[in-house]
XYZ file of C-alpha atoms in Angstrom:
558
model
C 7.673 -37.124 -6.556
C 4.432 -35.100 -5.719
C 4.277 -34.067 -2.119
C 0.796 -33.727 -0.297
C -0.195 -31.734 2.897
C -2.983 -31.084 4.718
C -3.569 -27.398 6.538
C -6.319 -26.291 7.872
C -6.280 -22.943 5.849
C -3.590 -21.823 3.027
C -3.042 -17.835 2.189
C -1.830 -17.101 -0.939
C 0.949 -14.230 -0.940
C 2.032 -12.262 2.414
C 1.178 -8.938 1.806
C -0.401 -6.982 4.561
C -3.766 -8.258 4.441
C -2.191 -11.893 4.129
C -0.185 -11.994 6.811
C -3.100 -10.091 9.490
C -5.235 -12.732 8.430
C -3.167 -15.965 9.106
C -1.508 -14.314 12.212
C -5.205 -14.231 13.057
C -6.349 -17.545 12.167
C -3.411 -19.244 13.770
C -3.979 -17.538 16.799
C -7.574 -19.096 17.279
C -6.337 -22.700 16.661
C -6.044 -23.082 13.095
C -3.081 -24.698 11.351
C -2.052 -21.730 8.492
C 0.294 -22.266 5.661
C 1.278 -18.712 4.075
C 3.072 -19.760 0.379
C 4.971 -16.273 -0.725
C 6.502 -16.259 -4.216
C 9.512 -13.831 -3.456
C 12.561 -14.022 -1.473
C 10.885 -12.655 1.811
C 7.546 -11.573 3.318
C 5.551 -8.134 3.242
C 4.544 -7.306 0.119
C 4.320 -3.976 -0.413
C 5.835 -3.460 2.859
C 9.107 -5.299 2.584
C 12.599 -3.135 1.724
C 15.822 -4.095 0.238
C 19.567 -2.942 1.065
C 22.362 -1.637 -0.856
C 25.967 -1.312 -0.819
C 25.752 -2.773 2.656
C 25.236 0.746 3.875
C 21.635 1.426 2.796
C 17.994 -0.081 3.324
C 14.949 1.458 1.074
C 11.532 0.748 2.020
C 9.359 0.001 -1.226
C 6.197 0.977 0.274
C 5.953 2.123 3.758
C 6.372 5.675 3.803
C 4.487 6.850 6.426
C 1.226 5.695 8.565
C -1.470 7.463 9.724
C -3.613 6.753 13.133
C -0.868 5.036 15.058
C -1.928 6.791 18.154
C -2.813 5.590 21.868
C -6.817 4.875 19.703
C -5.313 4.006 16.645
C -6.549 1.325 13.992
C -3.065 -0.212 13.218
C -1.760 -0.484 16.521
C -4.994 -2.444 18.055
C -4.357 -4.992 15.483
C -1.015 -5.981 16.072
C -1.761 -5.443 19.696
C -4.572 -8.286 19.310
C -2.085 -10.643 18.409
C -0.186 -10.360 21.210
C 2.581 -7.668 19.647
C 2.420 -4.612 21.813
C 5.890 -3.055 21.766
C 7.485 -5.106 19.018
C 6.435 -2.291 16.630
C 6.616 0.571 17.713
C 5.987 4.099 15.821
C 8.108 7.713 15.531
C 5.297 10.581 14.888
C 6.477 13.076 12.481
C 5.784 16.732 12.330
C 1.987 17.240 13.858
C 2.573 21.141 12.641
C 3.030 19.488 9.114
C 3.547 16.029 8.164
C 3.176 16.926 4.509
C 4.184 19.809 2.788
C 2.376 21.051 -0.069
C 4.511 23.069 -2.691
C 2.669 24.372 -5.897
C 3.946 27.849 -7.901
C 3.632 30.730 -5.406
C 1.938 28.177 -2.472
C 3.330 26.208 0.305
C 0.646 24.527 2.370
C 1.715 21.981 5.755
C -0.989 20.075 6.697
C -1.482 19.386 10.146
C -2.844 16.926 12.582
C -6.785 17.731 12.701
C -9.485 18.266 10.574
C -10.344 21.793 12.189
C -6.447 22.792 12.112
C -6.176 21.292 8.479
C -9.069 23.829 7.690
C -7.982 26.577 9.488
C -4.225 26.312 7.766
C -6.324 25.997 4.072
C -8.755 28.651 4.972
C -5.445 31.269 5.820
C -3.709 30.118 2.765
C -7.240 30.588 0.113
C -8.549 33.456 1.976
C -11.094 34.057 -0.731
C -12.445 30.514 -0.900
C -12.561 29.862 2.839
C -16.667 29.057 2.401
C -15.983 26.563 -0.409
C -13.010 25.203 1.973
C -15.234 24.866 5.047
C -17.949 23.106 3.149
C -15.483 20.751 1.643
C -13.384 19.319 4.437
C -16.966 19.566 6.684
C -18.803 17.064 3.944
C -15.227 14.877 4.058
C -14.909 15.017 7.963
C -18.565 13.871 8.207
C -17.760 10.847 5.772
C -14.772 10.059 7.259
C -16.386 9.842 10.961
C -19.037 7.765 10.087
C -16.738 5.109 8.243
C -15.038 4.827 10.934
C -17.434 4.524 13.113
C -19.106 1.632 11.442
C -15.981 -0.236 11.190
C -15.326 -0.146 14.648
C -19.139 -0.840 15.893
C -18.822 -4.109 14.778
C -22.808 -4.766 14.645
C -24.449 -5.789 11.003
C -26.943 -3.008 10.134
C -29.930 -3.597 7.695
C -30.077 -1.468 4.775
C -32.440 1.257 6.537
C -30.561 1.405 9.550
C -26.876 1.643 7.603
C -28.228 4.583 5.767
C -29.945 5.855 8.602
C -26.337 6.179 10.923
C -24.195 7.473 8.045
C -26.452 10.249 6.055
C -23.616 11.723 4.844
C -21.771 9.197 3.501
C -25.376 7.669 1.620
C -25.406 11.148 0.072
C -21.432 11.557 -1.070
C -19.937 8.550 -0.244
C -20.190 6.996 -4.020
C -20.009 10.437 -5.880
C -16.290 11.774 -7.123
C -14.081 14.143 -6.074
C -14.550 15.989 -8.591
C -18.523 16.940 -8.578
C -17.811 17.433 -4.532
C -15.022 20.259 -5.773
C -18.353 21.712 -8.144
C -20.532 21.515 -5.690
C -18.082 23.282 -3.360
C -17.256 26.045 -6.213
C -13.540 25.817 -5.378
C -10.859 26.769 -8.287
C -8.646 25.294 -10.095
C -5.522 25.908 -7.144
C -7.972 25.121 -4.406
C -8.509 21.844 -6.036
C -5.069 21.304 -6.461
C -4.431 21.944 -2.789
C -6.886 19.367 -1.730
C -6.082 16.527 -3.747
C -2.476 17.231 -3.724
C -2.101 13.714 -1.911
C -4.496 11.997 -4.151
C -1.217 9.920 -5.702
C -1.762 8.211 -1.962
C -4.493 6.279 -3.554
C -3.405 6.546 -7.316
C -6.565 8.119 -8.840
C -7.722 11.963 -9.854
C -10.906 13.734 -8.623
C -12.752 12.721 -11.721
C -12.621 9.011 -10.754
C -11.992 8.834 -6.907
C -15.219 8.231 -4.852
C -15.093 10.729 -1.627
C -15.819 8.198 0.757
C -11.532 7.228 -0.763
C -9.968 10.922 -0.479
C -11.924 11.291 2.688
C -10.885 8.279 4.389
C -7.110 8.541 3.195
C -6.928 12.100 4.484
C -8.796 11.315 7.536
C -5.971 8.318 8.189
C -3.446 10.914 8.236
C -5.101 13.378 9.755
C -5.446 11.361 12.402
C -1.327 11.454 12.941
C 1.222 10.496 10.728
C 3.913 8.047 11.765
C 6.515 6.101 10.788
C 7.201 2.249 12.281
C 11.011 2.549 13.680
C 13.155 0.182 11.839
C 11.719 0.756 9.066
C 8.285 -1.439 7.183
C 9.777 -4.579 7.087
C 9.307 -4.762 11.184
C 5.451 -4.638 10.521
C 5.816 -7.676 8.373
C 8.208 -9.540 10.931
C 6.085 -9.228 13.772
C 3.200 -10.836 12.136
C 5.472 -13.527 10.806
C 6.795 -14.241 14.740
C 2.876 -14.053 15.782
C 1.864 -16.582 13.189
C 5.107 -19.015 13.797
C 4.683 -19.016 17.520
C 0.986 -19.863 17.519
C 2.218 -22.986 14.812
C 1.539 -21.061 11.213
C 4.113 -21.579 8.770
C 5.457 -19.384 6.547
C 7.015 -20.759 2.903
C 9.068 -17.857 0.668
C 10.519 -18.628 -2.824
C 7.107 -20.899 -3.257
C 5.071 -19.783 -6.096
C 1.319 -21.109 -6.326
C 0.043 -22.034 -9.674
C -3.090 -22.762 -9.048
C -6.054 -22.356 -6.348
C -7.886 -26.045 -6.476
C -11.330 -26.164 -6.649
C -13.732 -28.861 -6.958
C -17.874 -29.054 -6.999
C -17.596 -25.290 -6.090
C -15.501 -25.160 -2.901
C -11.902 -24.664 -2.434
C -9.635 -27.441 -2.019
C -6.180 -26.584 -1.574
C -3.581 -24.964 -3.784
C -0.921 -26.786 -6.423
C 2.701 -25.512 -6.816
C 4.593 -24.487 -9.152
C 7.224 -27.381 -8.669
C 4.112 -29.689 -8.981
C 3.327 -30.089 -5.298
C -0.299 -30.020 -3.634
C -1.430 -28.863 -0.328
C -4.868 -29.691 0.535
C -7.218 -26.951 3.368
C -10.848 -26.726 2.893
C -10.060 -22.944 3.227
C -8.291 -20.815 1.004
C -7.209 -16.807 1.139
C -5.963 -15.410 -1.824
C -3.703 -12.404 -1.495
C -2.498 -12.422 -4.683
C -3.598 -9.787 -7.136
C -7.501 -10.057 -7.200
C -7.379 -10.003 -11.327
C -4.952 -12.833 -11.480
C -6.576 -14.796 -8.519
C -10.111 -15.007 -10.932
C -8.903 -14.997 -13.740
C -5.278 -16.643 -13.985
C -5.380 -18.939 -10.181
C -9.035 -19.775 -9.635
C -10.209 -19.573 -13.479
C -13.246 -18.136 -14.431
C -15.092 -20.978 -14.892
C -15.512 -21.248 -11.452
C -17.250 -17.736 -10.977
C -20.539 -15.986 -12.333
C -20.748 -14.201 -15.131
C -20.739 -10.469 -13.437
C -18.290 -11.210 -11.121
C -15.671 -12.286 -14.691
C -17.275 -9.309 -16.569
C -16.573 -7.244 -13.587
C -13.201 -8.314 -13.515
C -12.247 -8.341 -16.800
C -13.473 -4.733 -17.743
C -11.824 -3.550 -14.619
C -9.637 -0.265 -14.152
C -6.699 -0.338 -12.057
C -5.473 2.791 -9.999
C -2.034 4.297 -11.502
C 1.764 3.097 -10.527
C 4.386 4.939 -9.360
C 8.221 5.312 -10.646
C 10.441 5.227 -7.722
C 14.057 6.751 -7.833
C 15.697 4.944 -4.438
C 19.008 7.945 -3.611
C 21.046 7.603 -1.007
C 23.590 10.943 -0.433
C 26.878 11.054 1.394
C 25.826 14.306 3.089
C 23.040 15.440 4.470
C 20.266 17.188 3.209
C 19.750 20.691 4.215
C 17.674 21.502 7.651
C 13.716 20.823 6.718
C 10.948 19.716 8.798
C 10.298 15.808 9.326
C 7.361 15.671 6.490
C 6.924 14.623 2.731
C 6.994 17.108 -0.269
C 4.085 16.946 -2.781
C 5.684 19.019 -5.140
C 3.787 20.201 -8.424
C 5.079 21.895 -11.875
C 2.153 23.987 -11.912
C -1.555 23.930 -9.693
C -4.305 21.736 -12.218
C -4.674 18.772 -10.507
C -7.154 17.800 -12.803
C -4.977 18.823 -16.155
C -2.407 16.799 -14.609
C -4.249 13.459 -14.424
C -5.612 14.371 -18.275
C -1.756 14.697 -19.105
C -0.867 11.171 -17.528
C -4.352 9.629 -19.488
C -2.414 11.091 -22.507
C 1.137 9.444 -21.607
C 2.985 12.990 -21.187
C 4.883 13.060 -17.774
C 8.194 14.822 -19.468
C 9.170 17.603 -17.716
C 7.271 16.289 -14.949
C 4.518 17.099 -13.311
C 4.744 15.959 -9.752
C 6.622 14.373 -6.935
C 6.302 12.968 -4.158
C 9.346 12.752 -1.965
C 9.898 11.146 1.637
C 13.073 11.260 3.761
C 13.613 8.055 5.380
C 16.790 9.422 7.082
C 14.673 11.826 8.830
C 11.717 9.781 9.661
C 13.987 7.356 11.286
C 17.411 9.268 12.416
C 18.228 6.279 15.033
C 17.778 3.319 12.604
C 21.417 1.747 11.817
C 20.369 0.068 8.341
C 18.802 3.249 6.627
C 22.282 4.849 6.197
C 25.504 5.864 7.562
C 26.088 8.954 10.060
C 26.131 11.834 7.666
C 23.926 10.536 4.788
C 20.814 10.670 3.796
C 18.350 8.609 2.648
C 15.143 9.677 0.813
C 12.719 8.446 -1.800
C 11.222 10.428 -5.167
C 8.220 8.875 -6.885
C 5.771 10.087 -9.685
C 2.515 8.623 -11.172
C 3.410 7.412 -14.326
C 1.374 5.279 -17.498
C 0.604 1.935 -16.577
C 0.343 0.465 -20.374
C 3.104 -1.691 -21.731
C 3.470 0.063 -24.919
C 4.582 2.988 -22.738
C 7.321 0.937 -21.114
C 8.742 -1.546 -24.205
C 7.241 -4.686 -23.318
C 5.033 -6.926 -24.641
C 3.325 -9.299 -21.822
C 5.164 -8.140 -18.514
C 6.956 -10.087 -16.007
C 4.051 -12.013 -14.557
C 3.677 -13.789 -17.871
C 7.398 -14.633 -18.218
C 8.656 -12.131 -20.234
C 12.574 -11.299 -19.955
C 12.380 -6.943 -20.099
C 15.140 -5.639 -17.958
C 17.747 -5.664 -21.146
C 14.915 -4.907 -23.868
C 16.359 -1.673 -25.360
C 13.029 0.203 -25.429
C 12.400 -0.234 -21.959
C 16.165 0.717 -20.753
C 15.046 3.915 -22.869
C 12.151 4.865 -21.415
C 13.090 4.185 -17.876
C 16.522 6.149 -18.612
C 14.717 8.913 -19.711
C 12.107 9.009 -16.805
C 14.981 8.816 -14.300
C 16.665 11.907 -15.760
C 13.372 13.906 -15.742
C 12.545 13.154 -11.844
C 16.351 14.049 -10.908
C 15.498 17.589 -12.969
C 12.154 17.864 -11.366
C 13.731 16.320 -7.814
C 16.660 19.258 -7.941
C 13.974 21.916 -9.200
C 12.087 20.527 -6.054
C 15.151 20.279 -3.099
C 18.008 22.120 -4.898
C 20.866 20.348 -6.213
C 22.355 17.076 -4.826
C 23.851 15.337 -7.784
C 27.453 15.626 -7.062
C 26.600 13.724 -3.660
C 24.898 10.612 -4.724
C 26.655 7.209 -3.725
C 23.442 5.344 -4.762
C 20.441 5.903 -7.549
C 18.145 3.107 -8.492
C 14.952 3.276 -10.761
C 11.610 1.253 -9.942
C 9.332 1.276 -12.380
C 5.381 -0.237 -12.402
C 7.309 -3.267 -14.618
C 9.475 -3.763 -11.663
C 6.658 -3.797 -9.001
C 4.510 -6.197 -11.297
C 7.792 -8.516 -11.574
C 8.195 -8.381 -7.211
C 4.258 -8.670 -6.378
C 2.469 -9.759 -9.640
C 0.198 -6.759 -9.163
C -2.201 -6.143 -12.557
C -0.852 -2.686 -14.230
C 2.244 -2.703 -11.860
C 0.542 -0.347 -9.008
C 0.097 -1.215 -5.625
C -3.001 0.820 -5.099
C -5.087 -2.067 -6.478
C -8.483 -1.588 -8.172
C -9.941 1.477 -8.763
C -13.081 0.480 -10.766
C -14.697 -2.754 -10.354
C -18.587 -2.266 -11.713
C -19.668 0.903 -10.311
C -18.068 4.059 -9.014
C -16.488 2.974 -5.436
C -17.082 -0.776 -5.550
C -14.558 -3.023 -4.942
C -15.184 -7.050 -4.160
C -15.577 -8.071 -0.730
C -13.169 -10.841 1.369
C -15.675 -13.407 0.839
C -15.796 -14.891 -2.841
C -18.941 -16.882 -4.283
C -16.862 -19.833 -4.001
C -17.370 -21.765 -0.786
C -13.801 -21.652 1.393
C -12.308 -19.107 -0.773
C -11.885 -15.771 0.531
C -9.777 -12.190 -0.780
C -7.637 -9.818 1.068
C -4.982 -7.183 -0.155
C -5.360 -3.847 -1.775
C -7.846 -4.801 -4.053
C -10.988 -5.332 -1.636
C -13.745 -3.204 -0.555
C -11.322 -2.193 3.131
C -9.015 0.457 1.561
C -5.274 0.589 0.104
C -2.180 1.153 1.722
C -0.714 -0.544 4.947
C -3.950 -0.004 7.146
C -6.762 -0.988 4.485
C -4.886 -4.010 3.826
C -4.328 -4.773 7.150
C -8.244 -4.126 8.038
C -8.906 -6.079 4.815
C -7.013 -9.145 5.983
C -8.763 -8.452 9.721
C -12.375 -8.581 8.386
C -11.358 -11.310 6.336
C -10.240 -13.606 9.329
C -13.529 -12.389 11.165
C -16.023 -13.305 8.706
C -14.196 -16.883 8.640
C -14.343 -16.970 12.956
C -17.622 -15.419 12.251
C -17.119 -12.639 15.149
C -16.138 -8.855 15.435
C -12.506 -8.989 15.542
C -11.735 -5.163 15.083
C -14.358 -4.095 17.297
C -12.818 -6.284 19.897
C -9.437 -5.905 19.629
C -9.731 -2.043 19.648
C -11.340 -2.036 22.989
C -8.645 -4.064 24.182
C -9.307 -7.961 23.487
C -5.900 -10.165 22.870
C -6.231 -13.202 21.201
C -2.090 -14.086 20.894
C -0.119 -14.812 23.613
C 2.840 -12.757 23.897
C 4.463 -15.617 25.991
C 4.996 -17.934 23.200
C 7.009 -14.759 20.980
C 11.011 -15.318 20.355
C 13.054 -13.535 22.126
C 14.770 -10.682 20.186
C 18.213 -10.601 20.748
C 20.497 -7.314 19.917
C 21.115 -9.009 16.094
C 17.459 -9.394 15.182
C 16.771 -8.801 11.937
C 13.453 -8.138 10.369
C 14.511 -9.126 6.900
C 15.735 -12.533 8.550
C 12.438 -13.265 10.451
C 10.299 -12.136 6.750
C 12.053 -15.171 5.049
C 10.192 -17.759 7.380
C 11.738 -20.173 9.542
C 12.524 -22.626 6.985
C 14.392 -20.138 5.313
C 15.730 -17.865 7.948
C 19.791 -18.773 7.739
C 19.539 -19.279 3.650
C 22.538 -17.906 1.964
C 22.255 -14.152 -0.076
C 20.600 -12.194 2.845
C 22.432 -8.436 2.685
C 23.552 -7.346 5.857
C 24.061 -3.335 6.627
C 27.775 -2.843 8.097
């Protein structure tokens, strides 16, 4: 029998910008439904344990601007959740450390530090240096500056405030490196993070690197207790202002009828009717697959279809039952040799074996104190690499999103055997050996992140082309009720643009300046109405959704 309900708004998928966006609307009044497909809540935030000894974090791996004036923080705080996340601040002398042939570079907190530590280590470009992070600063600044005014500018007035960013803001990386003059290693150096946002300098706008760096630069942090908290909190703000939260329910379609949104149906065959509907599924599959394309305009399916998505990762998850040797609390960006730019022109051409590059973050030393990341004496740490997106590369045929069975096709076993073994080399070039002491080692690959989150090409960087250089859709869809949040819209990647994403989202539907209100101060939740969190509290738990929250198959640490 077909069940029927009626919501005042439904959000597809609980990613970061999903969840921010119905803790938001159910905070004003309105009665949210949040349907999630997997097991639990967060996206590309969520983690999973092992052995009952370890918990990985898929995608949280550090946070920038998590300070007293930071972006993140104000938004939880607006709901009501100051203290229930709280954040550990890694190394402000160097949060990451940059390790080409013959060059180790730790950035710093502060665009004139971050200077001043590239300027010492390229002595002979420090002109082309200055000019660089100057043009980036400038960029970054007036972004942010506009995203927290909260007024709507006309055209002239926009481009008047942010000169700057009208001049580079839409131009690449890489003409900002020719117009700079830098080499080759200087390059290298600079973009050595660009796997933050999945893209080289040849196809990243600058208004991306410069933002990204600027979040970082800013402070980077880590939330204690690892992602899944972020994802938890927002679940406990939305349930205690009367939102509901539904895991294990996949959405097959997003109703429409005489061009609004309707409501959503179910994969089991049931309905729920809202006359307002946020999509944070993958923005590809929300046109194309969910909506349909019928129901759009010709350049916004043209758009879509010829669109280019930013590369995945290949995650190696290692736990150790020793510790690492003493190093400072930051990442590694670790590179075979210093070409950024040949590097991305060997991934276009499928060639990442030896590889290239790393990135590597220590979990055990980002959050010492936390029980569930591992036992006393072990450590904990993550390896990842950009890697081809296609199919062909990984032995399958349609992916997981469309059904297909791959995790026991031979050719894909192959491939991500072979991958594995090349990080490990690259990872023990990169940290010295640790073989002998690993207890756990577990491969993510982009098929595995499509088959969690559904994301087009398996990354979770979203789009990185979508009509011209630097445009990305906006929350608001030509469909009347049906808005987009996630990775995939015009606010950013990562955590924070999601979470801004999913924040300008709920304010164009309240139709007022939610960020620029709730980073002066304003609270809309009331902290009153929160659970108490008693010494067993468990994020994990509180991601499944009430409904949900004492199901059988939850892993426990200890």
């Amino acid at each position: 029998m077909v069940k029927q309900e009626e919501w005042d708004a439904i959000v597809v998928g609980s990613g970061m910008g999903g969840l921010v966006c119905a803790a938001y609307l159910a905070v004003s009044g309105r009665r949210v439904l949040v349907l999630e497909q997997h097991d639990v809540a967060g996206g590309n935030s969520h983690v999973f344990r092992r052995r009952r000894a370890y918990e990985f974090d898929v995608g949280v791996h550090y946070l920038g601007d998590c300070g007293p004036d930071g972006v993140l923080p104000a938004i939880f705080s607006g709901l009501g959740l100051d203290g229930r996340v709280t954040y550990r601040e890694m190394d402000r002398g160097g949060f990451d450390r940059i390790a080409l042939p013959g060059l180790t570079v730790d950035v710093p907190v502060g665009w004139e530090a971050y200077t001043g530590r590239l300027t010492r280590a390229l002595p002979g470009e420090a002109e082309g240096l200055a000019r660089f992070t100057g043009i980036c600063a400038a960029v970054a600044g007036e972004t942010r500056s506009m995203l927290l005014s909260g007024s709507e500018l006309s055209v002239a007035d926009l481009m008047a405030r942010t000169p700057v960013s009208a001049q580079w803001g839409r131009r690449t990386l890489g003409e900002l490196f020719d117009h700079c003059g830098l080499s080759p290693r200087a390059r290298t150096v600079l973009a050595a993070q660009s796997p933050n946002y999945g893209m080289g300098p040849r196809q990243a706008t600058v208004a991306t690197h410069a933002a990204v760096t600027d979040h970082y630069l800013r402070g980077a942090y880590y939330p204690e207790g690892g992602g899944q908290v972020l994802a938890a909190a927002l679940v406990e703000a939305l349930e205690a202002h009367g939102g509901q939260l539904r895991t294990k329910s996949r959405v097959e379609r997003i109703l429409v009828e005489d061009g609004r949104a309707t409501g959503v149906g179910m994969k089991d065959g049931d309905v729920h009717r809202a006359p307002l509907v946020v999509s944070n599924a993958d923005y590809s599959r929300t046109v194309l697959d969910l909506v349909g394309e019928e129901h759009f305009g010709r350049r916004v399916v043209s758009r879509t279809r010829r669109a280019e998505m930013a590369l995945p990762l290949a995650t190696l998850y290692i736990a150790l039952d020793t510790e690492l040797p003493e190093r400072p609390n930051a990442n590694l960006w670790w590179y075979r040799d210093a070409d950024i730019e040949g590097y991305y022109e060997q991934l276009a051409q499928e060639r990442i074996n030896p590889v290239p590059f790393l990135f590597v973050s220590f979990a055990s030393l980002k959050d010492p104190d936390a029980r569930a990341v591992c036992p006393p004496g072990h450590s904990n740490f993550q390896v990842m690499t950009l890697c081809p997106p296609s199919y062909d590369y990984w032995g399958v045929r349609e992916g997981p999103a469309a059904g297909e069975r791959y995790r026991r096709n031979q050719g894909y076993q192959e491939r991500k055997a072979e991958l594995t073994e090349a990080m490990l080399g690259a990872a023990e070039e990169a940290l010295g050996p640790f073989r002998r002491h690993i207890v756990h080692l577990e491969t993510a690959t982009p098929i595995t992140h499509e088959r969690y989150t559904l994301a087009t090409g398996g990354t979770p960087y979203g789009l990185a082309r979508w009509g011209g250089p630097g445009s990305r859709p906006d929350t608001r869809t030509t469909i009347e009720g049906l808005h987009v949040v996630g990775t995939n819209t015009r606010y950013g990647t990562g955590i924070t643009g999601s979470a801004v994403g999913g924040m300008a989202c709920a304010a164009q539907i309240l139709d007022r300046g939610l960020l620029a209100e709730v980073h002066r101060g304003a609270r809309f939740g009331d902290p009153d109405l929160l659970p108490v969190r008693d010494a067993d509290w468990d994020p994990l738990a509180v991601s499944r959704g009430a409904g949900r929250r004492g199901a059988r198959g939850l892993a426990r640490i200890g």
